[in-house]
mmCIF file of C-alpha atoms and ligand atoms in Angstrom:
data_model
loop_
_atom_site.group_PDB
_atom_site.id
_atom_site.type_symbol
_atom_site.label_atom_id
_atom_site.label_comp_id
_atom_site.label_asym_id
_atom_site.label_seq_id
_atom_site.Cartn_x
_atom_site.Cartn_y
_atom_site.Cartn_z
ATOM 1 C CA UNK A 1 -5.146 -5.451 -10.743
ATOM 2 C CA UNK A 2 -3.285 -1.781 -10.744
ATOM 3 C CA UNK A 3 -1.371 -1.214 -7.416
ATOM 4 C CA UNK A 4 -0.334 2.376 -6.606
ATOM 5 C CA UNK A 5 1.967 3.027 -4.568
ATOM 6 C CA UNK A 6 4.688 5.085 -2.851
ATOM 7 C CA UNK A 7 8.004 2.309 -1.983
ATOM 8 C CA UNK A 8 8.831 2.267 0.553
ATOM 9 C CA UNK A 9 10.187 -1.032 1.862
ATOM 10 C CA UNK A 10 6.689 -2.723 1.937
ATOM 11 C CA UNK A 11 5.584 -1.215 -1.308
ATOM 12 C CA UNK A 12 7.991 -3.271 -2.668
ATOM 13 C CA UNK A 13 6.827 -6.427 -1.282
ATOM 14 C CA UNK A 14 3.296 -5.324 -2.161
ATOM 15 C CA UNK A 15 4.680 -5.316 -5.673
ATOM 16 C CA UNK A 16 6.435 -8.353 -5.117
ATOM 17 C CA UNK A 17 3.083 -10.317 -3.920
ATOM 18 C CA UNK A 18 1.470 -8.976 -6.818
ATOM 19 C CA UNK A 19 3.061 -9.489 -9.454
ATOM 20 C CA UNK A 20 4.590 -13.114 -8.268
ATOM 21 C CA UNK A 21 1.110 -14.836 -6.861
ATOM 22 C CA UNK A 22 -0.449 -17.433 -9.225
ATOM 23 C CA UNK A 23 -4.120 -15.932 -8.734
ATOM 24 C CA UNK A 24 -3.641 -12.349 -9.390
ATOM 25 C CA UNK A 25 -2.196 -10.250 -12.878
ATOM 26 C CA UNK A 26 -0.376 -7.166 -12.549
ATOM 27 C CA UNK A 27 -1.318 -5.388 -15.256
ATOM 28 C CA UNK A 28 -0.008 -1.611 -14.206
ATOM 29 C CA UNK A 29 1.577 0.467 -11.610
ATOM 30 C CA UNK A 30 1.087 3.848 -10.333
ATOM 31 C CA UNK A 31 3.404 5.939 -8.125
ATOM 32 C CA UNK A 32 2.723 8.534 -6.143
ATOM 33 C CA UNK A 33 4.735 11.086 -3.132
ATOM 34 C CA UNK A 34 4.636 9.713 -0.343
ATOM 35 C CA UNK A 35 7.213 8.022 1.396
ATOM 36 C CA UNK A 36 9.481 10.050 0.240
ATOM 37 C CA UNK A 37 9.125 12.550 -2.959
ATOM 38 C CA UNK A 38 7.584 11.491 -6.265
ATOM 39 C CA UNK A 39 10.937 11.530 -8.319
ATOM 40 C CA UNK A 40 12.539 8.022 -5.869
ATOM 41 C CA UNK A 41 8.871 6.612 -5.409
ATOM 42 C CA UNK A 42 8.499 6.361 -9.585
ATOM 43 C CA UNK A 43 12.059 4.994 -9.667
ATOM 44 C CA UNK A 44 11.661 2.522 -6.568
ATOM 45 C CA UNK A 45 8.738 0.807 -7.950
ATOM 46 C CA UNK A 46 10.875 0.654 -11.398
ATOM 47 C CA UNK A 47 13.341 -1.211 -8.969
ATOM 48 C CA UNK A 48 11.413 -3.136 -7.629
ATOM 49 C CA UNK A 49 10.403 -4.562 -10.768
ATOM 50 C CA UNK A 50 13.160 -4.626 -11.973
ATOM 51 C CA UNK A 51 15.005 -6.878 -8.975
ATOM 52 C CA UNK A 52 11.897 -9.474 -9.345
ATOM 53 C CA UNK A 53 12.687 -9.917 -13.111
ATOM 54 C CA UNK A 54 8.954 -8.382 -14.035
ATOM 55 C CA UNK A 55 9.658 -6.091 -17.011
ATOM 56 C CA UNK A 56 6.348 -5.897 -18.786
ATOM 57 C CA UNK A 57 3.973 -3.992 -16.321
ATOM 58 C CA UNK A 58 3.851 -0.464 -17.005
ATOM 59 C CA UNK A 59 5.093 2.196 -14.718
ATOM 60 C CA UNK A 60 3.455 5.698 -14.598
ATOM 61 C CA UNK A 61 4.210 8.956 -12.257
ATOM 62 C CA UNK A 62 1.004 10.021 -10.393
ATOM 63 C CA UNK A 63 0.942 13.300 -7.817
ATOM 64 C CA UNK A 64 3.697 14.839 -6.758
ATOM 65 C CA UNK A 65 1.623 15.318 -3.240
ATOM 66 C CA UNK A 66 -1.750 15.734 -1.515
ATOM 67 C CA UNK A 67 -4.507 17.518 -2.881
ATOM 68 C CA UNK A 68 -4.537 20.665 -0.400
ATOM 69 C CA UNK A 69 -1.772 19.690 2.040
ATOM 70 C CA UNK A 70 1.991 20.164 1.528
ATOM 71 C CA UNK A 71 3.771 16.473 1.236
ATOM 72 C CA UNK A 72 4.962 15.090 4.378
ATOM 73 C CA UNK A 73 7.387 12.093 3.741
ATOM 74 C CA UNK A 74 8.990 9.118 6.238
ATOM 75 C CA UNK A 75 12.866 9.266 5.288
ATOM 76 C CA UNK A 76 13.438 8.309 9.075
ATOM 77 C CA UNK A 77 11.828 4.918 8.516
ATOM 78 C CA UNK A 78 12.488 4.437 4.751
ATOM 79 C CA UNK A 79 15.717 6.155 4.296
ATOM 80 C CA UNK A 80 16.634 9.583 1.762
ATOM 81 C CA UNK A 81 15.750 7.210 -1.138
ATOM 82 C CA UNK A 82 13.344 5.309 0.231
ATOM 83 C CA UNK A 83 14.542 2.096 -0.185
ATOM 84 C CA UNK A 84 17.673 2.384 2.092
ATOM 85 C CA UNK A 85 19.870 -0.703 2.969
ATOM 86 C CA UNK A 86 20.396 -2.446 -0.638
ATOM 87 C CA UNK A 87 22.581 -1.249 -3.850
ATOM 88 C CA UNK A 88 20.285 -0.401 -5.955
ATOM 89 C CA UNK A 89 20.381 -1.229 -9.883
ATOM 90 C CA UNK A 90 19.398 0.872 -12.322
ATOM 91 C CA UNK A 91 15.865 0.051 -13.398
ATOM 92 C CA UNK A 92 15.545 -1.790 -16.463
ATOM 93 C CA UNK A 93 11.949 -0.687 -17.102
ATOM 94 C CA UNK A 94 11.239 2.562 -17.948
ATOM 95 C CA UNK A 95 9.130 5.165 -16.471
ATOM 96 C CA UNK A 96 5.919 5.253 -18.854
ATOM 97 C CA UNK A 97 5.610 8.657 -20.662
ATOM 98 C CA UNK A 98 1.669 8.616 -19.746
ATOM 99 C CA UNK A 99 0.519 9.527 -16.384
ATOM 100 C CA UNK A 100 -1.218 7.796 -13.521
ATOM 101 C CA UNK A 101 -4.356 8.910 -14.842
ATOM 102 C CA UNK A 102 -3.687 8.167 -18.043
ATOM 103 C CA UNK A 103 -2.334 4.911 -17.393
ATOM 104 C CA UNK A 104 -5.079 3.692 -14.960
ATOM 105 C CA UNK A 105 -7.985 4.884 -17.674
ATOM 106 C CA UNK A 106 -5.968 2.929 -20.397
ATOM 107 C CA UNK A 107 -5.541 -0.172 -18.032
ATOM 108 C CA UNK A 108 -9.745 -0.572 -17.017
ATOM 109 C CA UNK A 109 -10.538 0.450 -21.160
ATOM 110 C CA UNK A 110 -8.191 -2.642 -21.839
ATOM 111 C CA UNK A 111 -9.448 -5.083 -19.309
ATOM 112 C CA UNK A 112 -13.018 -7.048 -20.202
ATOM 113 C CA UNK A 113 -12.829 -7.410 -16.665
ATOM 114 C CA UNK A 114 -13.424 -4.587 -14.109
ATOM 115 C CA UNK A 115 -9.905 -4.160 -12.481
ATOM 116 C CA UNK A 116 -9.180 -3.976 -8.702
ATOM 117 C CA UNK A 117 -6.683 -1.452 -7.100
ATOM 118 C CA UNK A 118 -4.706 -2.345 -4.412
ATOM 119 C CA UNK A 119 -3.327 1.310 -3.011
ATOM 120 C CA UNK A 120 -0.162 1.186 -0.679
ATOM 121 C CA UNK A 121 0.808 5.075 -0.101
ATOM 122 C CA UNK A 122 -1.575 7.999 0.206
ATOM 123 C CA UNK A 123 -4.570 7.864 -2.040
ATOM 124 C CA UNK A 124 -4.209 10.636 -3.878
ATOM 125 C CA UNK A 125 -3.494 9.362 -7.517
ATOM 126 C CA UNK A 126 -7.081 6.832 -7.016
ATOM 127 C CA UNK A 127 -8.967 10.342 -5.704
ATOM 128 C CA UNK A 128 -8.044 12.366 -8.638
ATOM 129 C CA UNK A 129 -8.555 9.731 -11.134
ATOM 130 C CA UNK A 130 -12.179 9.306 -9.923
ATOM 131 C CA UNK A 131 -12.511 13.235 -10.113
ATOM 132 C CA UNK A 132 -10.578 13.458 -13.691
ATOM 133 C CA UNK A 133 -12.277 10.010 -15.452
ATOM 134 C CA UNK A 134 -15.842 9.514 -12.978
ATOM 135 C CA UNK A 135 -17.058 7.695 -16.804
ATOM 136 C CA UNK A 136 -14.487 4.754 -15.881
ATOM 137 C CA UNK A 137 -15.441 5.136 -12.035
ATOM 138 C CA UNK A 138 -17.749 1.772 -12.975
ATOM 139 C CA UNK A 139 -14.455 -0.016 -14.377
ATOM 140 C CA UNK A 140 -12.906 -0.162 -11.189
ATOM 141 C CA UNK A 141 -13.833 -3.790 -9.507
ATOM 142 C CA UNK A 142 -12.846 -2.534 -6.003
ATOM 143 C CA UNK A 143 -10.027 -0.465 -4.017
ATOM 144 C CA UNK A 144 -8.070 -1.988 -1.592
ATOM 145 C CA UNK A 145 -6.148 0.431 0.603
ATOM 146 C CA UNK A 146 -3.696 0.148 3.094
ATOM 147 C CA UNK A 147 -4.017 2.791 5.289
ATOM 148 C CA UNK A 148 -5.866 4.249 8.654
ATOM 149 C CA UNK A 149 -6.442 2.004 12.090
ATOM 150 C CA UNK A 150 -8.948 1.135 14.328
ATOM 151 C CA UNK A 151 -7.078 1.976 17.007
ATOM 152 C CA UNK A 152 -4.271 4.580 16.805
ATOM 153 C CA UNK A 153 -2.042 5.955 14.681
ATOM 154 C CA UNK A 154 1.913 6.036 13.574
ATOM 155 C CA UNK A 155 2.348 9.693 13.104
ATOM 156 C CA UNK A 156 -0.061 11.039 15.992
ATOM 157 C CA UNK A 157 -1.731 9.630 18.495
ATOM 158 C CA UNK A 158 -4.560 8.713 16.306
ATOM 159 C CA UNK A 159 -3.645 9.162 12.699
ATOM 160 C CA UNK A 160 -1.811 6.696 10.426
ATOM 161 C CA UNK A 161 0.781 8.260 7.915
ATOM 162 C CA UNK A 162 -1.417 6.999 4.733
ATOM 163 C CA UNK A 163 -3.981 8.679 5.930
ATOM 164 C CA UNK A 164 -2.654 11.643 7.701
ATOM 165 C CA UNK A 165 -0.841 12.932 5.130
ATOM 166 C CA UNK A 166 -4.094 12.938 2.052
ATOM 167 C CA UNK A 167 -7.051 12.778 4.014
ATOM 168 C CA UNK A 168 -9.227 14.964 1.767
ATOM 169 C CA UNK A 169 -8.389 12.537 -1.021
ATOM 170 C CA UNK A 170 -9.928 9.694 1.461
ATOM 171 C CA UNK A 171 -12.681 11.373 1.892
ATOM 172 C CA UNK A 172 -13.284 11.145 -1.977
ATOM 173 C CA UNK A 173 -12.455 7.789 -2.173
ATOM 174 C CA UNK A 174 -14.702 6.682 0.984
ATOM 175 C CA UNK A 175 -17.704 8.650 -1.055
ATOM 176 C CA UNK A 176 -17.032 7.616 -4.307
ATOM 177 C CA UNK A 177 -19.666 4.616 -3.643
ATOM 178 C CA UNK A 178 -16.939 2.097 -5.231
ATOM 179 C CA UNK A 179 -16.230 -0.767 -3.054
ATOM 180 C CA UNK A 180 -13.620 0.067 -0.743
ATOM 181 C CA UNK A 181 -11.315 -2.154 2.338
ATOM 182 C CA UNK A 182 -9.403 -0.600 4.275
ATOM 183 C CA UNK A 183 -6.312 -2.516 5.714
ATOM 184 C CA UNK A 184 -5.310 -0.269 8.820
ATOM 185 C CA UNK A 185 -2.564 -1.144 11.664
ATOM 186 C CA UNK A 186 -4.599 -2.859 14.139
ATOM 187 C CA UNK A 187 -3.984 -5.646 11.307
ATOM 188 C CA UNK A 188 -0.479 -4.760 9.914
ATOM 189 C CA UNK A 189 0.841 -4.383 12.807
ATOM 190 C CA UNK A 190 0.633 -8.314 13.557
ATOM 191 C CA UNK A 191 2.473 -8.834 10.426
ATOM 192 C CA UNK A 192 5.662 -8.474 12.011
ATOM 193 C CA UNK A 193 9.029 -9.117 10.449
ATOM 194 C CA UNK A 194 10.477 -11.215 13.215
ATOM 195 C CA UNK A 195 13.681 -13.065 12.927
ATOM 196 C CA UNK A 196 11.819 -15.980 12.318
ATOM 197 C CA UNK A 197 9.902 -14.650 9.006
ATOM 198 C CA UNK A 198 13.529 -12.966 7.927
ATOM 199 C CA UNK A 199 14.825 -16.564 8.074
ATOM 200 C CA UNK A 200 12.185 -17.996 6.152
ATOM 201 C CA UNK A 201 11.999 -15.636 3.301
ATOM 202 C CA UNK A 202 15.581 -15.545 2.677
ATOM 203 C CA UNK A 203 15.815 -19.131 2.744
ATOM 204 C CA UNK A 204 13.915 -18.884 -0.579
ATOM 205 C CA UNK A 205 17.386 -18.007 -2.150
ATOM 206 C CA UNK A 206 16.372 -16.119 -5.127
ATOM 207 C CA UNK A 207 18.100 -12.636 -6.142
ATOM 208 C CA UNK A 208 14.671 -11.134 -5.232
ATOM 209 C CA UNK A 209 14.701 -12.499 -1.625
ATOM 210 C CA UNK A 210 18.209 -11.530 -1.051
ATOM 211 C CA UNK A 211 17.056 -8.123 -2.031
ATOM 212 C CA UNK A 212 13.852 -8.210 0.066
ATOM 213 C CA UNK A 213 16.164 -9.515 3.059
ATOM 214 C CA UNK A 214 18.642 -6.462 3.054
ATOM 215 C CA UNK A 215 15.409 -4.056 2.545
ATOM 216 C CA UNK A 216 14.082 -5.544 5.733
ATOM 217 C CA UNK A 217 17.690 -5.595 7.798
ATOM 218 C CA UNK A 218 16.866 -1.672 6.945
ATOM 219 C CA UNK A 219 13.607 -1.470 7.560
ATOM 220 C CA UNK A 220 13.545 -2.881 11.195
ATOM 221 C CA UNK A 221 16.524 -1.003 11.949
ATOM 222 C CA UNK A 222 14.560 2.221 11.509
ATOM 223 C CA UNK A 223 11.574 0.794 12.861
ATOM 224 C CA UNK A 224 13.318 0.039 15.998
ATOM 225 C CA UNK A 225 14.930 3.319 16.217
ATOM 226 C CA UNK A 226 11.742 5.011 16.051
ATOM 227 C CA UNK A 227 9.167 3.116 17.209
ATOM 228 C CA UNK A 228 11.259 0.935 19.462
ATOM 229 C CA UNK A 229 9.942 -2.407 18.413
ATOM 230 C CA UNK A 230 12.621 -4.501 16.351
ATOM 231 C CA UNK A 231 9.850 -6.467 14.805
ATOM 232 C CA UNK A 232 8.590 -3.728 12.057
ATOM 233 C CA UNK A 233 5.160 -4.059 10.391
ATOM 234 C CA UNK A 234 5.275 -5.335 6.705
ATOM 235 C CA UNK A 235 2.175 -2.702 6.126
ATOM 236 C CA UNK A 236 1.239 -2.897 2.653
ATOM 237 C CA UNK A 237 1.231 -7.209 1.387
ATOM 238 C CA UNK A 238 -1.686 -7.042 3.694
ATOM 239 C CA UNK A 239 -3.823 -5.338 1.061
ATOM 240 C CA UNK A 240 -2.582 -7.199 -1.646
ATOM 241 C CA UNK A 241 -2.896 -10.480 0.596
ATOM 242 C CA UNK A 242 -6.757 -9.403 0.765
ATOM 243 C CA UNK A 243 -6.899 -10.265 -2.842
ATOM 244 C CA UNK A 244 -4.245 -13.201 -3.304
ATOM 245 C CA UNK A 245 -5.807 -15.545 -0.535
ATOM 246 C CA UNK A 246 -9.176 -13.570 0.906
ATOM 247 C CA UNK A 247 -9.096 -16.232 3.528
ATOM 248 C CA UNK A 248 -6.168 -14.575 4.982
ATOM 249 C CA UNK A 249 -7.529 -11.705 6.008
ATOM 250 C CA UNK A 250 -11.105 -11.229 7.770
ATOM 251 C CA UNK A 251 -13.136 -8.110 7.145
ATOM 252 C CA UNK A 252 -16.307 -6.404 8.771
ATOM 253 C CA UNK A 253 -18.409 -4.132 6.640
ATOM 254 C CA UNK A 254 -18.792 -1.007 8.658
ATOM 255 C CA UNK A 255 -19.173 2.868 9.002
ATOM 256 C CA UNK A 256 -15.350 4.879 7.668
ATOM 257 C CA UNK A 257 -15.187 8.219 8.111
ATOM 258 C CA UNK A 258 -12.016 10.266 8.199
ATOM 259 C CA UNK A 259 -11.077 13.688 10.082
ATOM 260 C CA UNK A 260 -10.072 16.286 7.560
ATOM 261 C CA UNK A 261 -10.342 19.189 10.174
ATOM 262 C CA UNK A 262 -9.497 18.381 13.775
ATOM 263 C CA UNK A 263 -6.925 20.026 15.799
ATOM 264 C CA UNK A 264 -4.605 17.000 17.108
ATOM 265 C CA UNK A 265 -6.554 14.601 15.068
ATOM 266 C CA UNK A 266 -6.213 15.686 11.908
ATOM 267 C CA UNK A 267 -6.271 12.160 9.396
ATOM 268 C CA UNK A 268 -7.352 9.722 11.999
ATOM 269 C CA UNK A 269 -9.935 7.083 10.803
ATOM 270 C CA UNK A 270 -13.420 6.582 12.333
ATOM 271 C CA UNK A 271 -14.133 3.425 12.280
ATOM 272 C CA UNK A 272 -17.935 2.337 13.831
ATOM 273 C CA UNK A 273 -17.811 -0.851 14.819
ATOM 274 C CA UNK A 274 -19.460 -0.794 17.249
ATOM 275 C CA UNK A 275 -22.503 1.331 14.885
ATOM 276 C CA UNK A 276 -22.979 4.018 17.348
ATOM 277 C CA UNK A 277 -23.035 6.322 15.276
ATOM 278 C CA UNK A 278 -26.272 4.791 13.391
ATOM 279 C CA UNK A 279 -25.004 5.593 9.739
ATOM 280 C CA UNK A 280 -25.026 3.619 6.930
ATOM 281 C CA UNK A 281 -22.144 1.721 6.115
ATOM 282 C CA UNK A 282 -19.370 2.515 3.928
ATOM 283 C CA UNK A 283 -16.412 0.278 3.920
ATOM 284 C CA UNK A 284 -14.878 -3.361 4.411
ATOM 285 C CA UNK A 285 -12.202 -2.891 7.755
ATOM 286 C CA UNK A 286 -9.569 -5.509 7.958
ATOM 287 C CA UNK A 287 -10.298 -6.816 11.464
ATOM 288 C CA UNK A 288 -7.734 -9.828 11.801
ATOM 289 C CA UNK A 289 -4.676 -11.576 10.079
ATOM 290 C CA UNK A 290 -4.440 -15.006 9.642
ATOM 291 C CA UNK A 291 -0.292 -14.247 10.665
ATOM 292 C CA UNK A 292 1.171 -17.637 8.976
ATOM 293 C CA UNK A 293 -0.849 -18.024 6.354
ATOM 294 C CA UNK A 294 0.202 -14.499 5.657
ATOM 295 C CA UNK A 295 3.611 -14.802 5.232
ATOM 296 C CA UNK A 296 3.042 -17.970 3.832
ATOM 297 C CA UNK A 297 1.397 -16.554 0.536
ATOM 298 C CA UNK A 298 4.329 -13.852 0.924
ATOM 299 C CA UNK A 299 6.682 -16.355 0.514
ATOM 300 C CA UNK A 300 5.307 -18.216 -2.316
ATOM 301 C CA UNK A 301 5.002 -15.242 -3.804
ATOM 302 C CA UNK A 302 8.662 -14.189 -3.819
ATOM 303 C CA UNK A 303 9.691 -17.903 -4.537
ATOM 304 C CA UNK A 304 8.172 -16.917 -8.316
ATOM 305 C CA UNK A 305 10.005 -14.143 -9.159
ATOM 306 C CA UNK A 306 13.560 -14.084 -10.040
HETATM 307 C C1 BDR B 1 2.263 3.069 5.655
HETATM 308 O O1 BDR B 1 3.113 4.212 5.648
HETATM 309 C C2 BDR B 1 4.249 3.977 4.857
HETATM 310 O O2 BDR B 1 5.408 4.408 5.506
HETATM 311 C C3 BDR B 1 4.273 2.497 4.561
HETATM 312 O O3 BDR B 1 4.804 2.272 3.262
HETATM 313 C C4 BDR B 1 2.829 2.097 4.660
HETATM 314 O O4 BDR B 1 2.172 2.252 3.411
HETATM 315 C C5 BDR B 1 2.171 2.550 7.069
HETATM 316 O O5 BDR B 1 1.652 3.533 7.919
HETATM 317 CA CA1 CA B 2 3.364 2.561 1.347
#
């Protein structure tokens, strides 16, 4: 699998799940600007890496923003670096001189396998590759991206911040034909980081978890200041999870569209389940989390890595 992402506290335990569970290969990884600008996502993900003692996956810079829309970043939940709360070390893997695109084509070319992307920030790197390489559009196995609700948003009413902030590059990806789940917050937002879960990952006493456990301290800081809920959302493992233990995580194939144009609900996911709409559909929705299995497979996960 290639995840691309944009850490970002949970990117990093996206990474994490990754690259440390037994039944999936990391083979690349893709930044893009998101959570906060391009420049600390490419070197967070390096971190990342870096922390769980992975130094063979390559790391490539994607878009520096949207498509059409000016970047819109989260340092109030992620910090001006984006991984606030930990030192951080200086990455020991470096930042690979080809780009996303470059990287992704040279990653499905390699693989006898068609590969799977797991995509954890806005999907803007996944909607340009499709419109830069469509010949290697048939390499991809499936995208899994964590993103959109649905029910509402994190950043309006209705919109979530994946979403809301590269819709038109959804839109691609939703057309694109290519097998597509869509992990929104009406499941992420049961995978809470209580003070139960912080317990149990840290007791896993590696150098990664001790990381993990002062990105989290951060992380529900913010989230409480914010949002007001101590507990914060570990968004993006769900999507990975989808792949590591499918049994975790129970999907409905259903109708995704996404609002490009409206006036307060600009980025907001349609999601028919209910099929009023009568069209065809489109996309696997993450409906429900299995919650402790979840963090179980987190945990192992972790407990591999440095
Ligand atoms: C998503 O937005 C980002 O802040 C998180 O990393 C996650 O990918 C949740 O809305
Ligand atoms: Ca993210």
């Amino acid at each position: 699998m290639i995840v691309d992402c944009d850490p970002g506290h949970d990117d990093v335990f996206a990474l994490w799940l990754a690259a440390g569970h037994p039944s999936l290969e990391l083979r690349a990884v893709t930044t893009v600007g998101g959570n906060v600008p391009l420049e600390h996502t490419s070197r967070n993900a390096r971190i990342a890496l870096t922390v769980a003692g992975v130094t063979d996956v390559p790391v490539a810079a994607g878009a520096e923003g949207p498509l059409s829309r000016v970047l819109e970043t989260a340092e109030w939940i992620h910090g001006e670096n984006g991984l606030g709360g930990p030192e951080l070390p200086e990455p020991a893997v470096p930042l690979d001189a080809r780009g996303a695109t470059e990287l992704i084509a040279d990653t499905l070319a390699a693989s006898d396998e068609p590969v799977a992307i797991v995509a954890t920030g806005p999907i803007t790197n996944v909607a340009i590759f499709l419109r830069d390489r469509p010949e290697l559009a048939h390499r991809i196995r499936e995208i899994v991206w964590m993103g959109g609700s649905t029910e509402r948003g994190n950043v309006s009413p209705y919109a979530e911040f994946n979403a809301w902030v590269d819709p038109e590059a959804l839109s691609i990806v939703v057309g694109s034909g290519i097998r597509l789940t869509m992990v929104g917050l009406n499941v992420t937002h049961h995978a809470l980081v209580t003070t139960a879960v912080r317990e149990r990952l840290a007791a896993v006493g590696t150098r990664t978890a001790a990381f993990g456990d002062e990105l989290l301290e951060f992380f529900c800081r913010t989230n409480d200041e914010v949002f007001g809920m101590p507990d914060s959302p570990l968004h993006d493992p769900v999507a990975v999870a989808v792949l590591a233990d499918p049994g975790s995580v129970e999907l409905t194939y259903t109708r995704l569209d996404v609002e490009l144009a409206g006036t307060e609900t600009s980025g907001a996911t349609s999601v028919d389940l209910g099929g009023m709409l009568r069209r065809e559909p489109n996309a696997w929705v993450a409906t429900r989390l299995d919650v402790d299995r979840f963090w179980g497979v987190v945990e192992g996960a972790v407990a591999r890595l440095a």
